[in-house]
CSV table of C-alpha atoms in Angstrom, one decimal:
chain,number,residue,atom,x,y,z
A,75,MET,CA,-70.6,-94.1,-102.6
A,76,PHE,CA,-69.1,-93.2,-99.4
A,77,ARG,CA,-65.8,-92.6,-98.4
A,78,LYS,CA,-64.4,-92.9,-95.0
A,79,HIS,CA,-62.7,-89.4,-94.1
A,80,THR,CA,-59.5,-89.8,-91.6
A,81,LYS,CA,-58.1,-87.2,-89.8
A,82,HIS,CA,-54.5,-85.9,-90.9
A,83,PRO,CA,-52.1,-86.6,-88.0
A,84,ARG,CA,-50.6,-83.4,-88.4
A,85,HIS,CA,-54.4,-81.7,-88.2
A,86,SER,CA,-54.7,-83.2,-84.9
A,87,HIS,CA,-51.6,-81.9,-83.6
A,88,LEU,CA,-52.5,-78.6,-84.2
A,89,SER,CA,-55.7,-78.3,-82.7
A,90,ARG,CA,-54.0,-79.6,-79.9
A,91,LEU,CA,-51.7,-76.3,-79.7
A,92,ALA,CA,-54.7,-74.5,-80.6
A,93,ALA,CA,-56.8,-75.7,-77.4
A,94,THR,CA,-53.6,-75.5,-75.1
A,95,GLY,CA,-53.2,-71.9,-75.8
A,96,ALA,CA,-57.0,-70.7,-75.2
A,97,GLY,CA,-56.7,-72.5,-72.0
A,98,LEU,CA,-53.2,-70.9,-71.1
A,99,GLY,CA,-55.6,-67.1,-72.2
A,100,VAL,CA,-58.3,-67.7,-70.2
A,101,VAL,CA,-55.5,-68.8,-67.0
A,102,LEU,CA,-53.5,-65.8,-67.6
A,103,ALA,CA,-56.5,-63.7,-68.1
A,104,LEU,CA,-57.8,-64.2,-64.2
A,105,LEU,CA,-53.6,-63.1,-63.1
A,106,PRO,CA,-54.1,-59.8,-61.2
A,107,ALA,CA,-52.2,-57.4,-62.8
A,108,ALA,CA,-48.0,-56.4,-62.3
A,109,GLY,CA,-49.1,-52.7,-60.9
A,110,ALA,CA,-52.1,-54.6,-58.7
A,111,ALA,CA,-49.8,-57.4,-57.0
A,112,ALA,CA,-50.2,-56.8,-53.1
A,113,ASP,CA,-47.9,-55.5,-50.9
A,114,PRO,CA,-44.9,-58.2,-50.3
A,115,THR,CA,-44.0,-57.2,-46.6
A,116,PRO,CA,-45.7,-59.0,-44.1
A,117,SER,CA,-47.7,-57.6,-41.5
A,118,PRO,CA,-46.3,-57.1,-37.8
A,119,THR,CA,-47.6,-60.3,-36.0
A,120,PRO,CA,-50.2,-58.7,-33.3
A,121,SER,CA,-49.5,-59.6,-30.3
A,122,ARG,CA,-51.0,-62.1,-28.2
A,123,ASN,CA,-51.2,-59.6,-25.3
A,124,TRP,CA,-54.2,-57.3,-25.6
A,125,THR,CA,-57.2,-56.9,-23.4
A,126,ALA,CA,-60.7,-56.0,-23.8
A,127,THR,CA,-62.5,-53.3,-22.3
A,128,PRO,CA,-66.4,-54.0,-21.6
A,129,ILE,CA,-68.6,-50.9,-22.4
A,130,ARG,CA,-71.2,-49.3,-20.0
A,131,PRO,CA,-74.0,-47.2,-20.2
A,132,ASP,CA,-74.0,-44.2,-17.8
A,133,GLY,CA,-76.2,-44.2,-14.8
A,134,GLU,CA,-78.6,-46.4,-14.1
A,135,PRO,CA,-80.4,-48.7,-17.3
A,136,ILE,CA,-84.2,-47.5,-17.8
A,137,GLN,CA,-86.8,-50.1,-18.6
A,138,GLY,CA,-89.3,-48.8,-20.9
A,139,ALA,CA,-92.8,-49.0,-20.0
A,140,LYS,CA,-95.4,-51.5,-21.1
A,141,SER,CA,-98.8,-50.6,-20.5
A,142,ASP,CA,-100.5,-48.4,-22.7
A,143,THR,CA,-101.0,-45.2,-20.6
A,144,GLY,CA,-97.2,-45.7,-19.4
A,145,LYS,CA,-95.8,-45.5,-22.8
A,146,LEU,CA,-97.3,-42.1,-23.1
A,147,ALA,CA,-96.7,-40.7,-19.7
A,148,LYS,CA,-94.1,-37.5,-20.0
A,149,SER,CA,-91.6,-36.6,-16.8
A,150,ASP,CA,-91.7,-32.7,-15.6
A,151,PRO,CA,-88.9,-31.0,-16.9
A,152,ALA,CA,-88.5,-28.8,-14.1
A,153,LEU,CA,-89.3,-31.3,-11.6
A,154,LEU,CA,-87.0,-33.5,-12.2
A,155,LYS,CA,-84.3,-30.6,-12.0
A,156,SER,CA,-85.6,-29.2,-9.2
A,157,VAL,CA,-82.6,-28.8,-6.3
A,158,SER,CA,-84.8,-27.1,-3.5
A,159,PRO,CA,-85.8,-29.6,-0.5
A,160,ALA,CA,-89.5,-27.9,-0.4
A,161,PRO,CA,-92.0,-30.2,-0.4
A,162,VAL,CA,-94.0,-31.1,-3.7
A,163,ASN,CA,-96.8,-32.4,-4.5
A,164,VAL,CA,-96.6,-35.3,-7.3
A,165,VAL,CA,-98.1,-38.1,-8.7
A,166,VAL,CA,-96.1,-41.4,-9.8
A,167,LYS,CA,-97.6,-42.6,-13.2
A,168,LEU,CA,-96.9,-46.4,-12.3
A,169,ASP,CA,-96.8,-49.0,-15.5
A,170,TYR,CA,-100.5,-50.5,-15.8
A,171,ASP,CA,-103.3,-48.6,-16.7
A,172,ALA,CA,-106.9,-47.5,-15.2
A,173,LEU,CA,-109.4,-49.6,-14.7
A,174,ALA,CA,-111.2,-46.7,-17.1
A,175,ALA,CA,-108.4,-47.5,-19.3
A,176,TYR,CA,-107.3,-51.2,-19.9
A,177,LYS,CA,-108.4,-53.4,-22.6
A,178,GLY,CA,-107.9,-56.6,-21.2
A,179,ASP,CA,-104.2,-57.1,-22.9
A,180,LEU,CA,-102.8,-59.6,-19.6
A,181,PRO,CA,-103.4,-63.1,-19.6
A,182,GLY,CA,-106.2,-64.3,-17.9
A,183,LEU,CA,-107.1,-61.0,-16.9
A,184,PRO,CA,-110.0,-58.9,-18.6
A,185,ALA,CA,-110.7,-55.7,-20.1
A,186,THR,CA,-112.2,-53.3,-17.6
A,187,SER,CA,-112.5,-50.3,-20.1
A,188,PRO,CA,-115.8,-49.7,-21.7
A,189,GLY,CA,-114.6,-48.9,-24.9
A,190,GLN,CA,-113.6,-52.8,-24.9
A,191,THR,CA,-116.6,-54.4,-22.6
A,192,GLY,CA,-119.5,-52.0,-24.4
A,193,LYS,CA,-120.5,-51.4,-20.3
A,194,LYS,CA,-120.5,-48.9,-18.0
A,195,LEU,CA,-117.1,-48.8,-15.8
A,196,ASP,CA,-117.9,-51.6,-12.5
A,197,PRO,CA,-114.7,-50.5,-10.1
A,198,GLU,CA,-116.7,-53.6,-8.0
A,199,GLY,CA,-116.9,-55.9,-10.4
A,200,SER,CA,-115.3,-59.1,-11.0
A,201,ALA,CA,-113.4,-58.4,-13.9
A,202,ALA,CA,-111.8,-55.0,-11.8
A,203,LYS,CA,-111.2,-57.1,-8.8
A,204,LYS,CA,-108.8,-59.3,-10.8
A,205,TYR,CA,-107.1,-56.4,-12.3
A,206,GLU,CA,-106.8,-55.5,-9.3
A,207,LYS,CA,-104.6,-57.8,-7.8
A,208,HIS,CA,-102.3,-57.0,-10.8
A,209,ILE,CA,-102.4,-53.1,-9.6
A,210,ASP,CA,-101.6,-54.2,-6.2
A,211,LYS,CA,-98.3,-56.0,-7.0
A,212,ILE,CA,-97.4,-53.0,-9.2
A,213,GLU,CA,-98.0,-50.7,-6.2
A,214,GLY,CA,-96.3,-53.2,-3.4
A,215,ASP,CA,-93.3,-53.2,-5.1
A,216,PHE,CA,-92.9,-49.3,-5.3
A,217,LEU,CA,-94.5,-48.5,-1.8
A,218,THR,CA,-91.8,-50.8,-1.2
A,219,GLU,CA,-88.7,-49.6,-2.1
A,220,LEU,CA,-90.2,-46.0,-1.9
A,221,ALA,CA,-89.3,-46.8,1.8
A,222,LYS,CA,-86.2,-46.8,2.0
A,223,GLN,CA,-85.0,-45.0,-1.0
A,224,VAL,CA,-87.3,-41.6,0.0
A,225,PRO,CA,-87.6,-42.4,3.7
A,226,GLY,CA,-89.3,-38.9,4.1
A,227,ALA,CA,-91.9,-39.0,1.3
A,228,ARG,CA,-95.9,-39.8,2.3
A,229,VAL,CA,-98.3,-41.6,0.3
A,230,GLY,CA,-101.7,-40.0,-0.7
A,231,GLN,CA,-104.5,-41.8,-2.6
A,232,LYS,CA,-103.9,-44.6,-4.7
A,233,LEU,CA,-105.1,-43.4,-8.2
A,234,ARG,CA,-106.4,-46.3,-10.0
A,235,THR,CA,-109.9,-46.1,-11.5
A,236,VAL,CA,-108.4,-43.3,-14.3
A,237,TYR,CA,-104.8,-42.6,-13.7
A,238,GLY,CA,-102.6,-45.5,-12.9
A,239,GLY,CA,-100.6,-44.3,-10.3
A,240,VAL,CA,-99.5,-43.1,-6.7
A,241,ALA,CA,-99.9,-39.3,-5.2
A,242,LEU,CA,-97.5,-38.1,-3.1
A,243,ARG,CA,-95.5,-35.3,-1.0
A,244,LEU,CA,-91.4,-35.3,-0.9
A,245,PRO,CA,-88.9,-33.0,-1.6
A,246,ALA,CA,-88.5,-31.4,-4.9
A,247,ASN,CA,-85.3,-32.5,-4.8
A,248,LYS,CA,-85.9,-36.2,-4.4
A,249,ALA,CA,-88.5,-36.2,-7.5
A,250,SER,CA,-85.8,-37.5,-9.8
A,251,ALA,CA,-84.7,-40.9,-7.7
A,252,LEU,CA,-88.5,-41.5,-8.0
A,253,LEU,CA,-87.7,-42.8,-11.5
A,254,LYS,CA,-85.5,-45.3,-10.5
A,255,LEU,CA,-87.8,-47.1,-8.1
A,256,PRO,CA,-89.4,-50.3,-9.7
A,257,GLY,CA,-92.7,-49.4,-12.0
A,258,VAL,CA,-92.1,-46.0,-12.3
A,259,VAL,CA,-92.9,-44.3,-15.8
A,260,ALA,CA,-93.2,-40.8,-15.1
A,261,VAL,CA,-92.9,-38.0,-12.5
A,262,GLN,CA,-95.7,-34.8,-12.6
A,263,GLU,CA,-96.0,-32.2,-10.0
A,264,ASP,CA,-99.5,-32.0,-8.3
A,265,LYS,CA,-100.8,-28.4,-8.4
A,266,PRO,CA,-103.7,-26.3,-8.6
A,267,GLN,CA,-104.4,-24.8,-11.8
A,268,LYS,CA,-106.3,-21.3,-12.0
A,269,LEU,CA,-109.3,-20.4,-14.3
A,270,LEU,CA,-109.6,-18.1,-16.1
A,271,THR,CA,-113.0,-18.1,-18.1
A,272,ASP,CA,-113.4,-14.4,-18.1
A,273,SER,CA,-112.6,-13.9,-21.8
A,274,SER,CA,-111.6,-17.3,-22.9
A,275,ALA,CA,-113.9,-17.7,-25.9
A,276,ALA,CA,-112.7,-14.1,-27.9
A,277,PHE,CA,-109.1,-15.2,-27.1
A,278,ILE,CA,-109.7,-18.6,-29.1
A,279,GLY,CA,-111.6,-16.8,-31.5
A,280,ALA,CA,-114.8,-18.7,-30.6
A,281,PRO,CA,-117.4,-15.8,-31.9
A,282,THR,CA,-115.5,-15.6,-34.9
A,283,VAL,CA,-116.3,-19.2,-36.3
A,284,TYR,CA,-119.5,-18.9,-34.7
A,285,ASN,CA,-120.5,-16.6,-36.7
A,286,ARG,CA,-119.4,-19.1,-39.4
A,287,LEU,CA,-121.3,-21.6,-38.8
A,288,GLY,CA,-124.8,-20.3,-38.5
A,289,GLY,CA,-124.7,-18.4,-35.5
A,290,SER,CA,-127.8,-18.7,-33.2
A,291,ALA,CA,-129.8,-20.0,-36.1
A,292,SER,CA,-127.9,-22.9,-36.2
A,293,SER,CA,-125.9,-23.3,-33.0
A,294,GLY,CA,-125.6,-26.2,-30.5
A,295,LYS,CA,-126.5,-28.7,-33.9
A,296,GLY,CA,-124.4,-32.1,-33.9
A,297,VAL,CA,-122.2,-30.7,-31.2
A,298,ILE,CA,-121.0,-32.8,-27.7
A,299,VAL,CA,-120.4,-30.4,-25.1
A,300,GLY,CA,-118.4,-31.6,-22.1
A,301,VAL,CA,-118.4,-28.8,-18.9
A,302,LEU,CA,-114.9,-29.5,-15.9
A,303,ASP,CA,-116.9,-28.0,-12.9
A,304,SER,CA,-114.3,-27.5,-10.6
A,305,GLY,CA,-116.9,-25.3,-8.1
A,306,ALA,CA,-117.5,-22.1,-7.2
A,307,TRP,CA,-114.6,-20.6,-5.2
A,308,PRO,CA,-116.0,-17.2,-4.3
A,309,GLU,CA,-112.6,-16.0,-3.6
A,310,HIS,CA,-112.2,-16.3,-7.4
A,311,PRO,CA,-111.3,-13.1,-8.9
A,312,SER,CA,-113.9,-14.1,-11.3
A,313,PHE,CA,-116.1,-12.9,-8.5
A,314,ALA,CA,-114.2,-10.2,-7.5
A,315,ASP,CA,-116.5,-6.4,-8.0
A,316,PRO,CA,-113.8,-3.9,-10.3
A,317,GLY,CA,-115.9,-1.6,-8.4
A,318,GLY,CA,-119.0,0.3,-9.9
A,319,LEU,CA,-121.4,-2.5,-10.0
A,320,PRO,CA,-124.5,-1.6,-8.9
A,321,ALA,CA,-126.1,-3.0,-5.6
A,322,PRO,CA,-128.3,-6.1,-5.9
A,323,PRO,CA,-131.7,-6.0,-6.2
A,324,ARG,CA,-133.1,-6.3,-2.1
A,325,ARG,CA,-136.3,-8.2,-4.6
A,326,TRP,CA,-135.5,-10.5,-7.4
A,327,THR,CA,-137.3,-13.1,-9.7
A,328,ALA,CA,-136.2,-16.6,-10.9
A,329,ARG,CA,-137.2,-19.1,-12.6
A,330,ARG,CA,-137.3,-23.0,-13.2
A,331,ALA,CA,-137.3,-24.3,-16.3
A,332,SER,CA,-140.2,-26.6,-15.8
A,333,ALA,CA,-141.6,-24.1,-13.7
A,334,THR,CA,-145.2,-22.2,-15.6
A,335,SER,CA,-145.2,-19.9,-12.3
A,336,ALA,CA,-142.1,-17.5,-11.1
A,337,THR,CA,-140.8,-17.3,-7.2
A,338,THR,CA,-140.2,-14.3,-5.8
A,339,ARG,CA,-137.6,-13.9,-2.8
C-alpha cells in the first residue's frame, strides 16, 4: 500500500529561501571588490578641434623589381656616392630578363631560355621576336626619360641577350639619378679588369687539391672546364721580359696534335 507524500509548506518555503540565497551569492561573487572599483573621476572630454598629419616617406618611392634577374641585381655603392663630374662607363640593369634567362613568366610570351626550352638559344626565332616587343617597351620608357633627366648621357649598346640592360657613358655624379628612371633596378660601373694569372694557381691552393685528388693519374676525370678568353694583349705585364731571358731561337719546331710530322720554321 502506497502513501502519497505531501510536501510540508514550511519545507517548501525554506527551499525557496535557500535557492534565492545561492543566486545572490553568485551575483555578489561576480561583482568587483571595493579596492578594484574603477576610478570615479571622469576623463576629460577630448577636444573636437584636432588635426591629423599624414606620414610620407622621405625621397622618391622605389618600386621593387619584378623580373628574376632584376631582383638579383645590385648597384655599385661607390658609384652611387660619387661626386665627380668625370665621365664614366656604366651598365644599367633594366627590369627584364635577358633572352638567355627568360623563363616564360609573362602571359603570351613563351620562354627563350635554353634551360626552359631545352634547345639552343635562338635570338632570331619567333619566341625571341615576341619577347623583344616587351623589351622594346621597357627600353623605350627608360631612354625617353633618360634624355629628359640626364641629357648628357650617351647611349651605347643594348644588352638584350645575356645581361638585360643598356650601356651608357655619363658623368659619375649623375649615376644615382638613373635609379629614379622607369625600369631601372641597378647601376653598375663598366670598367676593364686586368687578369693576373701568373700566380693564381698557387694562390688558390690548386696544387694541394690537385695532389689530394690523385695528381696526374686521375686529373680531369669528371671535370667540366670553362675558359674565359679575353684575347692576347702584348702589353700585358704577363708578357713583360723581367730581364735575363735568353733570346728566342732562330729555328723552332711545332707539331700539330693531329699531324704525324713536325713543321720546322
